[in-house]
Amino acid sequence: VSDPVQKARLLREVARLSWNDSLFREAAQALQATEGAEKAYALADLVAAWGDATLVGQISSDYPAAQALAYFHLADYESAWQAAARMADPFEQARAQATIAAAWGDIGIADQIAYSGLRDRALRDISLKTGNMALVEEMGNCYDQVQALTAAGLFQEAWQRAEGLQEGYPLVVL
């Protein structure tokens, strides 16, 4: 395979299936022939498969989303959050932060998300992860409230909150 990114992806897959570290190292070496976004995201993908934190240092700071993705897969949520905070697009930043906050399970971090809909999604996911249904009261979005309550098995309360819904999707489970 002549394309270094494709070669790295193929090596990564074989390495992932066989847990052969030398193939992971060969995949990382193949990426040295690339640059820019292609290299940044390929390295983040390799970090996700291999878990080698040293590769994050090879991701250019020009690609904070790729850095955030790599840190996220390492479960280094604080570093992922910091990298996401450098993302230029505010919506993509909030989307990444919602995913990070939910995985981290940190309510204080979720409260910092600029877009209320994405903040509600993070709070919904945190409530399900922690069992803290009091977070439903902090969600402004009725859909997220109903989804959280339904997933927790609180069907009567979910049904009562569903009165304000325009779309019936969250009620499928009920």
Tab-separated table of C-alpha atoms in Angstrom:
chain	number	residue	atom	x	y	z
A	1	VAL	CA	0.000	0.000	0.000
A	2	SER	CA	1.584	3.243	-1.120
A	3	ASP	CA	-0.622	5.740	0.772
A	4	PRO	CA	0.875	6.128	4.289
A	5	VAL	CA	-2.474	6.765	5.985
A	6	GLN	CA	-4.069	3.720	4.371
A	7	LYS	CA	-1.007	1.663	5.248
A	8	ALA	CA	-1.238	2.855	8.867
A	9	ARG	CA	-4.950	1.997	9.015
A	10	LEU	CA	-4.360	-1.492	7.661
A	11	LEU	CA	-1.503	-2.079	10.074
A	12	ARG	CA	-3.609	-0.700	12.930
A	13	GLU	CA	-6.432	-3.136	12.182
A	14	VAL	CA	-4.143	-6.152	12.010
A	15	ALA	CA	-2.357	-4.969	15.154
A	16	ARG	CA	-5.657	-4.420	16.968
A	17	LEU	CA	-6.879	-7.897	16.126
A	18	SER	CA	-3.592	-9.555	17.060
A	19	TRP	CA	-2.424	-7.102	19.765
A	20	ASN	CA	0.941	-7.002	18.069
A	21	ASP	CA	2.771	-3.916	19.358
A	22	SER	CA	5.332	-4.007	16.578
A	23	LEU	CA	2.535	-3.518	14.035
A	24	PHE	CA	1.195	-0.564	16.024
A	25	ARG	CA	4.717	0.925	15.999
A	26	GLU	CA	4.965	0.321	12.259
A	27	ALA	CA	1.624	2.084	11.768
A	28	ALA	CA	2.870	5.085	13.774
A	29	GLN	CA	6.070	5.115	11.710
A	30	ALA	CA	4.073	5.101	8.463
A	31	LEU	CA	2.300	8.263	9.579
A	32	GLN	CA	5.595	10.147	9.758
A	33	ALA	CA	5.318	10.552	5.970
A	34	THR	CA	2.100	12.550	6.329
A	35	GLU	CA	1.206	15.973	7.663
A	36	GLY	CA	-1.687	18.254	8.468
A	37	ALA	CA	-5.196	17.146	9.341
A	38	GLU	CA	-4.674	13.768	7.715
A	39	LYS	CA	-1.819	12.997	10.097
A	40	ALA	CA	-3.564	14.488	13.141
A	41	TYR	CA	-6.709	12.421	12.790
A	42	ALA	CA	-4.857	9.261	11.777
A	43	LEU	CA	-2.736	9.596	14.935
A	44	ALA	CA	-5.872	10.131	17.041
A	45	ASP	CA	-7.341	7.006	15.480
A	46	LEU	CA	-4.163	5.085	16.297
A	47	VAL	CA	-4.252	6.338	19.896
A	48	ALA	CA	-7.836	5.075	20.160
A	49	ALA	CA	-6.840	1.613	18.973
A	50	TRP	CA	-3.472	1.293	20.711
A	51	GLY	CA	-3.742	3.511	23.778
A	52	ASP	CA	-0.214	4.919	23.407
A	53	ALA	CA	-0.352	8.370	25.040
A	54	THR	CA	3.011	9.373	23.583
A	55	LEU	CA	1.406	9.673	20.150
A	56	VAL	CA	-0.735	12.604	21.301
A	57	GLY	CA	2.409	14.728	21.418
A	58	GLN	CA	2.817	14.165	17.681
A	59	ILE	CA	-0.602	15.705	16.937
A	60	SER	CA	-0.150	19.333	15.931
A	61	SER	CA	-1.820	21.919	18.157
A	62	ASP	CA	-3.322	23.257	14.912
A	63	TYR	CA	-5.809	20.356	15.244
A	64	PRO	CA	-7.309	20.612	18.733
A	65	ALA	CA	-10.265	18.408	17.762
A	66	ALA	CA	-7.879	15.576	16.914
A	67	GLN	CA	-6.045	16.136	20.199
A	68	ALA	CA	-9.343	16.122	22.097
A	69	LEU	CA	-10.340	12.883	20.380
A	70	ALA	CA	-7.050	11.227	21.272
A	71	TYR	CA	-7.199	12.332	24.909
A	72	PHE	CA	-10.840	11.232	25.089
A	73	HIS	CA	-9.898	7.708	24.004
A	74	LEU	CA	-7.205	7.668	26.675
A	75	ALA	CA	-9.878	8.644	29.242
A	76	ASP	CA	-7.800	11.763	30.000
A	77	TYR	CA	-10.919	13.893	30.148
A	78	GLU	CA	-9.284	16.984	31.604
A	79	SER	CA	-6.803	17.182	28.708
A	80	ALA	CA	-9.593	16.365	26.231
A	81	TRP	CA	-11.655	19.230	27.663
A	82	GLN	CA	-8.726	21.641	27.410
A	83	ALA	CA	-8.070	20.636	23.799
A	84	ALA	CA	-11.770	20.960	22.927
A	85	ALA	CA	-11.784	24.458	24.428
A	86	ARG	CA	-9.309	25.479	21.680
A	87	MET	CA	-11.616	24.356	18.862
A	88	ALA	CA	-12.581	27.277	16.602
A	89	ASP	CA	-16.163	26.283	15.779
A	90	PRO	CA	-18.284	26.971	18.878
A	91	PHE	CA	-20.908	24.347	18.043
A	92	GLU	CA	-18.343	21.618	17.351
A	93	GLN	CA	-16.579	22.669	20.545
A	94	ALA	CA	-19.810	22.296	22.534
A	95	ARG	CA	-20.559	18.971	20.881
A	96	ALA	CA	-17.131	17.627	21.831
A	97	GLN	CA	-17.462	19.039	25.334
A	98	ALA	CA	-20.863	17.358	25.806
A	99	THR	CA	-19.353	13.991	24.914
A	100	ILE	CA	-16.375	14.584	27.203
A	101	ALA	CA	-18.486	15.818	30.140
A	102	ALA	CA	-20.812	12.818	29.850
A	103	ALA	CA	-17.939	10.325	29.829
A	104	TRP	CA	-16.224	12.198	32.656
A	105	GLY	CA	-19.468	12.281	34.636
A	106	ASP	CA	-18.720	15.813	35.820
A	107	ILE	CA	-21.790	18.021	36.346
A	108	GLY	CA	-19.727	21.177	36.915
A	109	ILE	CA	-17.963	20.683	33.600
A	110	ALA	CA	-21.267	20.005	31.818
A	111	ASP	CA	-22.650	23.281	33.182
A	112	GLN	CA	-19.891	25.128	31.281
A	113	ILE	CA	-21.145	23.981	27.859
A	114	ALA	CA	-22.262	27.026	25.868
A	115	TYR	CA	-25.165	25.458	23.948
A	116	SER	CA	-28.062	24.573	26.230
A	117	GLY	CA	-29.242	21.631	24.116
A	118	LEU	CA	-25.819	20.019	24.252
A	119	ARG	CA	-25.491	20.828	27.955
A	120	ASP	CA	-28.838	19.081	28.519
A	121	ARG	CA	-27.635	16.065	26.544
A	122	ALA	CA	-24.517	15.859	28.725
A	123	LEU	CA	-26.611	16.175	31.898
A	124	ARG	CA	-28.964	13.455	30.618
A	125	ASP	CA	-26.045	11.121	30.015
A	126	ILE	CA	-24.478	11.944	33.389
A	127	SER	CA	-27.798	11.297	35.144
A	128	LEU	CA	-27.983	7.881	33.511
A	129	LYS	CA	-24.359	7.092	34.289
A	130	THR	CA	-24.608	8.122	37.942
A	131	GLY	CA	-28.273	7.399	38.648
A	132	ASN	CA	-28.697	11.019	39.760
A	133	MET	CA	-32.216	11.746	38.523
A	134	ALA	CA	-32.188	15.127	40.310
A	135	LEU	CA	-30.282	16.337	37.244
A	136	VAL	CA	-33.522	16.090	35.274
A	137	GLU	CA	-34.578	19.325	36.978
A	138	GLU	CA	-31.507	21.089	35.544
A	139	MET	CA	-32.350	20.055	31.987
A	140	GLY	CA	-34.281	22.673	30.066
A	141	ASN	CA	-35.131	20.330	27.220
A	142	CYS	CA	-38.238	18.237	27.802
A	143	TYR	CA	-37.001	15.574	25.370
A	144	ASP	CA	-33.847	14.969	27.381
A	145	GLN	CA	-35.876	14.904	30.592
A	146	VAL	CA	-38.230	12.263	29.191
A	147	GLN	CA	-35.376	10.189	27.778
A	148	ALA	CA	-33.509	10.238	31.108
A	149	LEU	CA	-36.591	9.334	33.117
A	150	THR	CA	-37.605	6.612	30.680
A	151	ALA	CA	-34.132	5.072	30.650
A	152	ALA	CA	-34.200	5.069	34.469
A	153	GLY	CA	-37.519	3.236	34.446
A	154	LEU	CA	-39.442	6.199	35.874
A	155	PHE	CA	-42.249	5.824	33.350
A	156	GLN	CA	-45.013	7.663	35.215
A	157	GLU	CA	-42.878	10.767	35.713
A	158	ALA	CA	-41.654	10.554	32.113
A	159	TRP	CA	-45.244	10.334	30.909
A	160	GLN	CA	-46.207	13.436	32.901
A	161	ARG	CA	-43.328	15.448	31.458
A	162	ALA	CA	-44.111	14.241	27.960
A	163	GLU	CA	-47.212	16.412	27.768
A	164	GLY	CA	-45.134	19.241	26.303
A	165	LEU	CA	-43.555	17.169	23.554
A	166	GLN	CA	-44.242	17.939	19.912
A	167	GLU	CA	-42.515	14.756	18.703
A	168	GLY	CA	-43.311	11.360	20.167
A	169	TYR	CA	-39.880	9.745	19.708
A	170	PRO	CA	-38.896	9.711	23.418
A	171	LEU	CA	-42.166	7.924	24.183
A	172	VAL	CA	-41.336	4.835	22.117
A	173	VAL	CA	-40.118	2.980	25.212
A	174	LEU	CA	-43.219	3.938	27.194
